[in-house]
XYZ file of C-alpha atoms in Angstrom:
516
model
C -0.499 0.129 0.082
C 3.095 2.331 0.837
C 4.148 1.430 -2.882
C 1.012 2.712 -4.514
C 0.931 5.976 -2.586
C 5.216 6.426 -2.931
C 4.293 5.620 -7.008
C 1.200 8.308 -6.461
C 2.417 11.233 -4.911
C 5.756 10.166 -7.894
C 3.069 10.349 -10.931
C 2.089 14.118 -8.854
C 5.720 15.017 -8.837
C 6.470 14.659 -12.713
C 2.908 16.147 -13.535
C 3.769 19.209 -11.976
C 7.776 19.782 -13.403
C 6.401 17.900 -16.906
C 4.013 20.769 -17.262
C 3.855 22.177 -20.971
C 4.536 25.475 -21.674
C 2.526 28.428 -22.484
C 3.043 27.905 -26.716
C 3.346 30.662 -28.914
C 1.082 31.409 -31.941
C 1.671 29.711 -35.647
C 3.560 32.607 -37.684
C 5.563 34.055 -33.989
C 7.873 36.438 -33.965
C 9.712 36.614 -30.872
C 11.023 35.431 -27.895
C 10.501 32.372 -25.898
C 11.971 33.603 -23.134
C 11.146 34.558 -19.389
C 12.753 37.365 -18.779
C 14.303 40.455 -21.106
C 17.290 41.021 -21.561
C 19.470 44.102 -19.687
C 19.712 46.145 -22.328
C 15.688 45.944 -23.528
C 15.231 46.890 -20.390
C 17.260 49.745 -20.382
C 15.794 50.556 -23.556
C 12.426 50.990 -21.805
C 12.747 53.617 -20.246
C 10.421 56.092 -18.814
C 11.261 58.021 -15.337
C 8.089 60.478 -16.137
C 5.600 57.406 -16.655
C 7.395 55.165 -13.972
C 7.466 57.981 -11.416
C 3.597 58.770 -12.569
C 3.058 54.648 -11.822
C 4.456 55.346 -8.697
C 3.097 58.056 -7.329
C -1.027 57.499 -8.073
C -0.583 58.665 -11.252
C -1.694 55.971 -13.179
C -4.208 57.666 -16.281
C -0.806 59.794 -17.098
C 1.558 56.757 -16.147
C -0.936 55.185 -18.832
C -0.587 57.956 -21.029
C 2.885 58.490 -21.543
C 4.336 55.031 -21.757
C 1.158 54.510 -25.138
C 3.564 57.243 -26.111
C 6.767 55.367 -25.991
C 5.081 52.940 -27.441
C 4.356 54.027 -30.727
C 7.349 56.174 -30.809
C 9.904 52.108 -31.323
C 9.805 51.033 -35.137
C 6.937 48.969 -36.523
C 6.315 44.812 -35.464
C 7.420 44.433 -38.857
C 11.408 46.121 -38.566
C 11.848 45.225 -35.176
C 14.522 43.080 -34.055
C 14.569 40.826 -30.938
C 16.110 43.992 -28.739
C 13.039 46.005 -29.593
C 10.827 43.675 -29.758
C 11.450 42.988 -25.711
C 11.058 46.771 -25.274
C 7.785 46.922 -26.383
C 6.962 43.742 -24.505
C 8.530 45.074 -20.504
C 7.238 48.739 -21.967
C 2.991 46.878 -22.694
C 3.406 45.221 -19.759
C 3.894 48.725 -17.618
C 0.467 50.038 -19.943
C -1.342 46.938 -19.047
C -0.329 47.561 -15.174
C -1.304 51.074 -15.159
C -4.650 49.792 -16.406
C -5.329 47.585 -14.698
C -4.791 49.784 -10.656
C -7.165 52.188 -13.069
C -9.749 48.622 -13.211
C -8.634 49.675 -16.961
C -9.625 45.743 -17.607
C -10.133 45.097 -21.501
C -7.545 47.739 -21.666
C -5.192 45.458 -19.623
C -5.969 42.712 -21.517
C -5.912 43.791 -24.974
C -2.442 44.928 -23.758
C -1.380 41.446 -22.233
C -2.657 40.052 -25.379
C -0.232 41.804 -27.666
C 2.655 40.452 -25.075
C 1.646 37.150 -25.092
C 1.508 37.179 -28.798
C 5.200 37.948 -29.306
C 6.263 36.462 -25.979
C 4.408 33.836 -24.346
C 6.672 32.332 -21.945
C 7.628 36.474 -20.781
C 7.754 35.295 -16.750
C 5.839 39.390 -15.299
C 3.738 39.483 -18.184
C 1.624 35.502 -17.343
C 2.326 37.302 -13.598
C 0.765 40.254 -13.850
C -2.430 38.289 -16.496
C -2.645 36.635 -12.888
C -3.209 39.700 -11.271
C -5.610 41.074 -14.045
C -7.608 37.605 -13.338
C -7.346 38.523 -10.029
C -8.511 42.130 -9.608
C -11.500 41.096 -12.301
C -12.920 38.854 -9.161
C -11.776 35.762 -10.946
C -9.898 33.744 -8.972
C -9.894 30.497 -10.526
C -8.961 32.246 -13.894
C -6.040 33.229 -11.561
C -5.210 30.028 -9.887
C -4.308 29.326 -13.780
C -2.119 31.613 -14.738
C 0.026 30.961 -12.073
C -0.103 28.021 -13.232
C 1.202 28.385 -16.129
C 4.021 31.110 -14.703
C 4.672 28.010 -12.702
C 5.446 25.631 -15.896
C 8.649 28.218 -17.686
C 9.152 29.711 -12.821
C 8.512 27.360 -10.406
C 11.195 29.934 -8.170
C 9.552 32.475 -9.513
C 9.660 35.529 -6.235
C 6.926 34.386 -3.858
C 4.848 32.727 -7.048
C 3.654 30.192 -4.008
C 2.093 33.097 -1.571
C 0.070 34.350 -4.294
C -1.312 31.119 -5.505
C -2.238 30.718 -2.135
C -4.179 34.532 -1.802
C -6.317 33.489 -5.302
C -6.730 30.120 -3.879
C -8.415 31.599 -0.682
C -9.725 34.423 -2.324
C -10.879 31.307 -4.723
C -12.484 29.122 -1.500
C -13.984 32.462 -0.249
C -16.321 33.211 -3.506
C -17.118 29.425 -3.771
C -18.547 30.275 0.401
C -20.433 32.411 -0.634
C -21.856 31.225 -4.233
C -23.473 28.217 -1.869
C -24.679 30.299 -0.024
C -25.761 32.910 -2.321
C -27.858 29.698 -3.475
C -29.069 28.616 -0.113
C -30.410 32.422 0.336
C -32.688 31.668 -3.242
C -34.266 29.170 -2.318
C -35.146 29.819 1.086
C -36.199 32.969 -0.292
C -38.644 31.310 -2.973
C -39.587 28.865 -0.361
C -40.707 31.365 1.581
C -42.679 33.683 -2.027
C -44.207 29.556 -2.161
C -45.660 30.076 1.892
C -46.112 33.885 0.712
C -48.264 33.179 -1.718
C -50.189 30.330 -0.786
C -50.957 32.745 2.748
C -52.225 34.909 0.254
C -54.407 32.469 -2.256
C -55.309 31.165 1.384
C -57.090 34.554 2.336
C -60.944 34.966 2.347
C -63.221 37.029 3.109
C -62.625 37.855 6.664
C -59.160 37.008 7.093
C -55.536 37.418 6.132
C -53.879 35.226 7.646
C -52.587 32.808 10.690
C -49.885 35.160 12.622
C -47.484 32.911 15.007
C -45.605 34.351 18.266
C -43.010 33.080 20.039
C -43.118 33.263 24.445
C -46.468 31.712 23.820
C -47.977 35.734 24.110
C -49.836 36.455 20.764
C -49.836 40.040 22.029
C -45.525 40.560 22.893
C -44.674 37.489 21.046
C -41.632 37.328 18.786
C -43.150 37.646 15.322
C -41.995 34.220 13.059
C -43.059 35.069 10.273
C -42.361 31.397 9.058
C -44.625 29.673 10.629
C -47.447 32.000 9.868
C -50.326 30.117 7.589
C -53.299 30.451 5.354
C -56.764 31.135 6.779
C -57.951 27.522 5.777
C -55.279 25.466 7.616
C -55.770 24.610 11.348
C -53.856 26.118 13.904
C -51.942 22.908 15.407
C -51.285 22.082 19.016
C -49.135 24.558 21.178
C -48.457 27.087 18.907
C -49.058 30.969 19.701
C -50.259 33.404 17.633
C -53.194 35.405 16.781
C -56.031 35.716 13.710
C -55.591 38.119 11.320
C -58.784 39.768 10.081
C -59.295 41.730 7.190
C -61.542 43.984 8.493
C -60.433 47.307 7.644
C -59.221 49.142 10.929
C -61.297 52.119 10.614
C -64.425 50.702 10.609
C -63.278 50.390 14.163
C -62.503 52.954 14.661
C -65.403 54.264 14.168
C -66.694 52.424 16.220
C -64.298 53.651 18.920
C -65.489 57.659 18.070
C -68.988 56.651 18.687
C -69.405 54.856 22.150
C -66.452 58.022 22.623
C -69.024 60.449 23.029
C -70.560 60.921 26.496
C -73.895 59.987 25.698
C -72.720 56.842 24.290
C -70.932 56.565 27.324
C -74.237 57.177 29.573
C -75.688 54.166 28.700
C -72.806 51.397 26.788
C -70.262 50.085 29.238
C -67.161 51.602 28.057
C -65.636 48.304 28.182
C -67.883 47.428 25.604
C -65.235 48.509 22.239
C -62.924 45.279 23.252
C -65.375 43.306 22.512
C -65.742 44.104 18.691
C -62.298 43.581 16.967
C -62.958 42.727 14.074
C -58.776 43.015 12.572
C -58.430 40.872 15.625
C -59.543 36.959 16.398
C -58.826 33.748 18.494
C -55.344 34.999 20.396
C -54.660 32.052 21.455
C -51.177 31.306 24.209
C -49.793 27.893 23.601
C -52.719 26.207 25.684
C -54.903 24.894 23.539
C -55.269 21.542 21.295
C -54.920 23.032 17.527
C -57.374 22.737 14.955
C -59.118 26.199 14.690
C -59.030 27.896 11.415
C -58.504 31.124 10.680
C -61.388 31.334 8.229
C -63.785 30.348 10.520
C -62.107 32.804 13.206
C -62.344 35.817 11.870
C -65.620 35.570 10.205
C -66.533 35.113 14.228
C -65.556 38.045 14.798
C -66.983 40.258 12.128
C -70.636 38.337 12.989
C -70.203 39.080 16.641
C -68.746 42.529 16.006
C -71.531 43.389 13.290
C -74.069 42.121 16.220
C -72.517 44.730 18.845
C -72.536 47.395 16.689
C -76.538 46.647 16.342
C -77.728 46.524 19.323
C -75.583 49.426 19.951
C -77.884 51.156 17.535
C -80.476 50.907 19.046
C -80.371 51.439 22.536
C -79.040 54.745 21.697
C -81.717 55.775 19.219
C -84.088 54.692 21.328
C -82.379 56.894 24.646
C -81.932 58.913 22.195
C -85.776 58.858 21.304
C -87.169 58.429 25.448
C -86.005 62.977 24.926
C -87.340 63.642 21.791
C -82.970 63.752 20.265
C -83.229 66.786 22.798
C -80.677 65.365 25.209
C -77.368 66.664 25.174
C -75.432 64.949 22.619
C -77.919 62.307 22.028
C -78.169 63.325 17.619
C -74.414 63.861 17.671
C -73.554 59.790 19.354
C -76.432 57.547 16.987
C -75.908 59.123 14.484
C -72.203 58.227 14.293
C -73.182 55.029 15.706
C -75.762 54.943 12.468
C -72.676 55.756 10.280
C -70.393 52.944 11.642
C -73.096 50.258 11.321
C -73.256 51.053 7.619
C -70.007 51.094 6.248
C -69.704 48.268 8.796
C -72.440 46.442 5.743
C -71.810 48.381 2.728
C -67.711 46.317 3.674
C -70.048 43.114 4.412
C -71.203 43.623 0.515
C -68.246 43.988 -0.949
C -69.065 47.970 -1.656
C -66.263 50.939 -0.999
C -66.895 52.257 2.049
C -65.494 55.363 3.263
C -60.941 55.461 4.919
C -61.612 51.623 3.081
C -61.199 49.011 0.377
C -62.519 46.047 -1.420
C -61.714 43.175 1.856
C -59.329 40.379 -1.047
C -57.748 43.088 -2.649
C -56.959 44.760 1.645
C -55.607 40.948 2.485
C -53.734 40.987 -0.190
C -52.306 44.678 -0.091
C -51.632 42.992 3.408
C -49.732 40.185 2.180
C -47.931 41.164 -1.098
C -46.525 43.870 2.074
C -45.615 41.718 4.707
C -43.469 39.688 1.447
C -41.812 42.804 0.267
C -40.772 43.844 3.424
C -39.596 40.754 3.939
C -37.958 40.204 0.420
C -35.597 43.399 0.701
C -33.993 41.556 4.227
C -34.265 37.901 3.212
C -36.843 37.678 5.232
C -37.225 37.737 9.294
C -35.742 33.827 8.963
C -32.550 35.488 6.667
C -32.072 38.241 8.392
C -28.443 37.566 9.530
C -27.590 35.406 6.708
C -27.803 37.794 4.426
C -26.367 41.186 6.384
C -22.859 40.399 4.417
C -24.715 39.322 1.716
C -25.372 43.562 0.358
C -25.959 43.947 -3.407
C -23.108 42.844 -5.002
C -21.764 39.258 -5.313
C -18.123 40.968 -5.373
C -18.393 42.299 -0.737
C -17.903 38.989 0.247
C -14.363 40.152 -0.808
C -12.377 42.507 0.874
C -10.289 43.903 -2.128
C -13.167 44.035 -4.299
C -15.269 45.656 -1.383
C -12.371 48.769 -1.637
C -12.112 48.211 -5.538
C -8.446 47.677 -4.137
C -5.672 45.656 -6.679
C -3.541 42.592 -5.152
C -1.484 45.054 -4.927
C -2.295 48.288 -3.458
C -0.280 50.316 -1.854
C -0.665 52.035 0.635
C -1.784 55.511 -0.813
C -3.923 52.940 -2.893
C -5.608 51.811 0.552
C -6.705 55.089 1.885
C -7.959 56.386 -1.563
C -10.140 53.747 -1.705
C -11.412 53.993 2.132
C -11.996 57.198 1.649
C -13.961 57.435 -1.563
C -15.931 54.061 -0.993
C -17.235 55.503 2.820
C -18.409 58.366 2.164
C -20.867 56.560 -0.535
C -22.322 54.168 1.074
C -22.461 56.830 4.438
C -26.127 55.827 5.817
C -26.452 59.747 5.555
C -26.491 59.489 1.696
C -28.645 59.113 -1.275
C -28.454 55.565 -1.361
C -26.369 54.779 2.135
C -26.385 51.697 4.737
C -25.366 51.023 7.901
C -24.241 47.188 6.663
C -22.475 48.768 3.863
C -20.644 51.248 5.794
C -19.388 48.889 8.211
C -18.804 46.429 5.173
C -16.502 49.024 4.182
C -15.115 49.148 7.445
C -14.567 45.722 7.414
C -12.480 45.971 5.039
C -11.158 48.739 5.963
C -9.443 47.547 9.177
C -8.290 44.249 7.981
C -6.136 45.417 4.948
C -4.874 48.096 6.679
C -3.371 46.022 9.145
C 0.278 43.080 7.996
C -0.335 40.965 10.364
C -4.796 40.619 10.317
C -4.453 41.253 5.786
C -1.650 37.635 6.913
C -3.452 36.139 8.146
C -6.666 36.917 5.884
C -4.710 36.622 2.979
C -3.092 33.406 3.608
C -7.152 32.241 4.165
C -7.445 31.344 7.421
C -10.276 32.184 7.970
C -12.024 29.071 4.928
C -12.404 25.965 6.932
C -10.319 23.517 5.579
C -10.161 19.879 4.934
C -9.270 17.871 7.976
C -6.966 14.902 7.764
C -6.019 12.443 10.244
C -9.101 14.532 13.015
C -6.517 17.492 12.084
C -7.194 20.857 10.152
C -5.020 21.447 7.777
C -4.356 25.165 5.264
C -4.530 26.764 2.305
C -0.663 26.889 2.299
C -0.378 22.942 2.647
C -3.067 22.395 0.369
C -1.518 24.402 -2.422
C 1.954 22.875 -1.452
C 0.133 19.280 -2.245
C -0.941 20.106 -5.317
C 0.654 22.480 -6.842
C 4.352 21.206 -5.364
C 4.484 18.488 -4.531
C 8.530 17.728 -4.555
C 8.675 20.705 -1.745
C 5.936 18.846 0.184
C 7.408 15.405 -0.344
C 6.506 12.279 0.500
C 4.333 11.541 3.529
C 3.730 7.707 4.014
C 3.551 8.605 8.082
C 1.633 12.151 8.599
C 3.769 15.669 9.077
C 7.295 15.017 9.265
C 7.463 18.774 10.315
C 6.385 18.918 14.687
C 4.164 21.953 14.689
C 4.000 23.210 11.004
C 0.911 24.551 10.547
C 1.583 26.472 14.335
C 4.251 27.769 12.635
C 2.960 28.394 9.120
C 0.445 30.713 10.957
C 2.631 32.728 12.843
C 4.483 33.537 10.056
C 1.873 34.341 7.469
C 2.385 35.920 3.808
C 4.949 38.519 6.478
C 8.055 36.555 7.367
C 11.255 36.424 6.258
C 11.964 34.335 2.822
C 14.493 32.406 2.987
C 13.479 31.128 6.178
C 10.282 29.313 4.983
C 12.378 28.211 2.048
C 15.373 26.431 3.816
C 11.617 25.210 6.133
C 10.309 23.989 3.370
C 13.481 22.386 1.992
C 13.725 20.838 5.905
């Protein structure tokens, strides 16, 4: 068995060391060298453009590099030295365009260099950074592996592969989370649609609460039910009924008049609430249907208003409506009764709408509010997502290049934090906090090293111990360094060492450790 593992490992090493480097296109006229000759680098010297690039004057730098390229001989007339000079200048212009986030222009410039120098190591590196800045870490990994195929000792190549793999894993986790949230939202839409379809003339839905408290308990909207579906035993909540609340306002206003208070118990209004029915704690056997409860509440309320209207009119007639406030109180109660009957017949009433439309409007508002927030149950899971897929990545949040400078970090943070500030139109506290989080991590060397090394993403377990992204990259792409480990990891506390060292440690120490 060990011999089989050894053969498998040796096969991985051979595949890694004997990979196929990028091939030139048919009709190729250029060089397959990995680095430009020194005379071409000197000929590509453009101090003004280089200074502009270093100072962050990216548009000026790109323009100066373009002008320097225009002064070179045409591709048909240039020799190898001029060809390399063109490649060096083109690569510098591509870097300026990438940092400007003019990705299409940077890609075209890189392809021009690739056509004549397909194995130019710095070009392959710049191509990988372009994919990374565009938010496509999988393509960036492929570009870094092309570079590994031509030069496995390229500076910090392994570190960049680790960073890229960490971002690739985050993107994968975020995609899975998006699918999960989308599926839950789809289920929420289906549930709300069923509730809407289950609305009746008198009922909107069963509204569930927690804590066995139908009044003050926390809402549990994911457990709401259509009016026609029986409520299960032990559920607390209340039936939301379809009658407009304005009708209740009219009744309460009539009962508040002095003449009405003389002849009707002031607490009578509590018996009329056609907007809510059957408030229940957890102490019940279930089986009730809100469609029945809301209709019963409506009928009882209507009967009460009929009795009160008749009582007030009878008392008013005794004094020929001469008693103080008799006519006003009787008229107000008669108006409430008239509008209740009109609403029951489906006729329009002042300050109210048709029952079915009212029920569906309530459900639609409920749905839209929850759809914007991801529903109460999904609020916490969706809070980090905001509006852009890229916001799962700190670099994308701040629109930063992967090789940003300190001044680029500060400038981008100021611009974006102002744009998403809660006091700005379209801004929000969630977005503002997300931007601050990204800046906090990327502005701190230790936190950035930890983030770049992928310590925040889940890792696979081997023999009960979690591996690191660094382990994964070495084992998969640099098996000649990882070595054959039939009896486990020979490096005592290796992972703790790697985490402690991060990407800011001594590169020579890391190399010596890998060769140990």
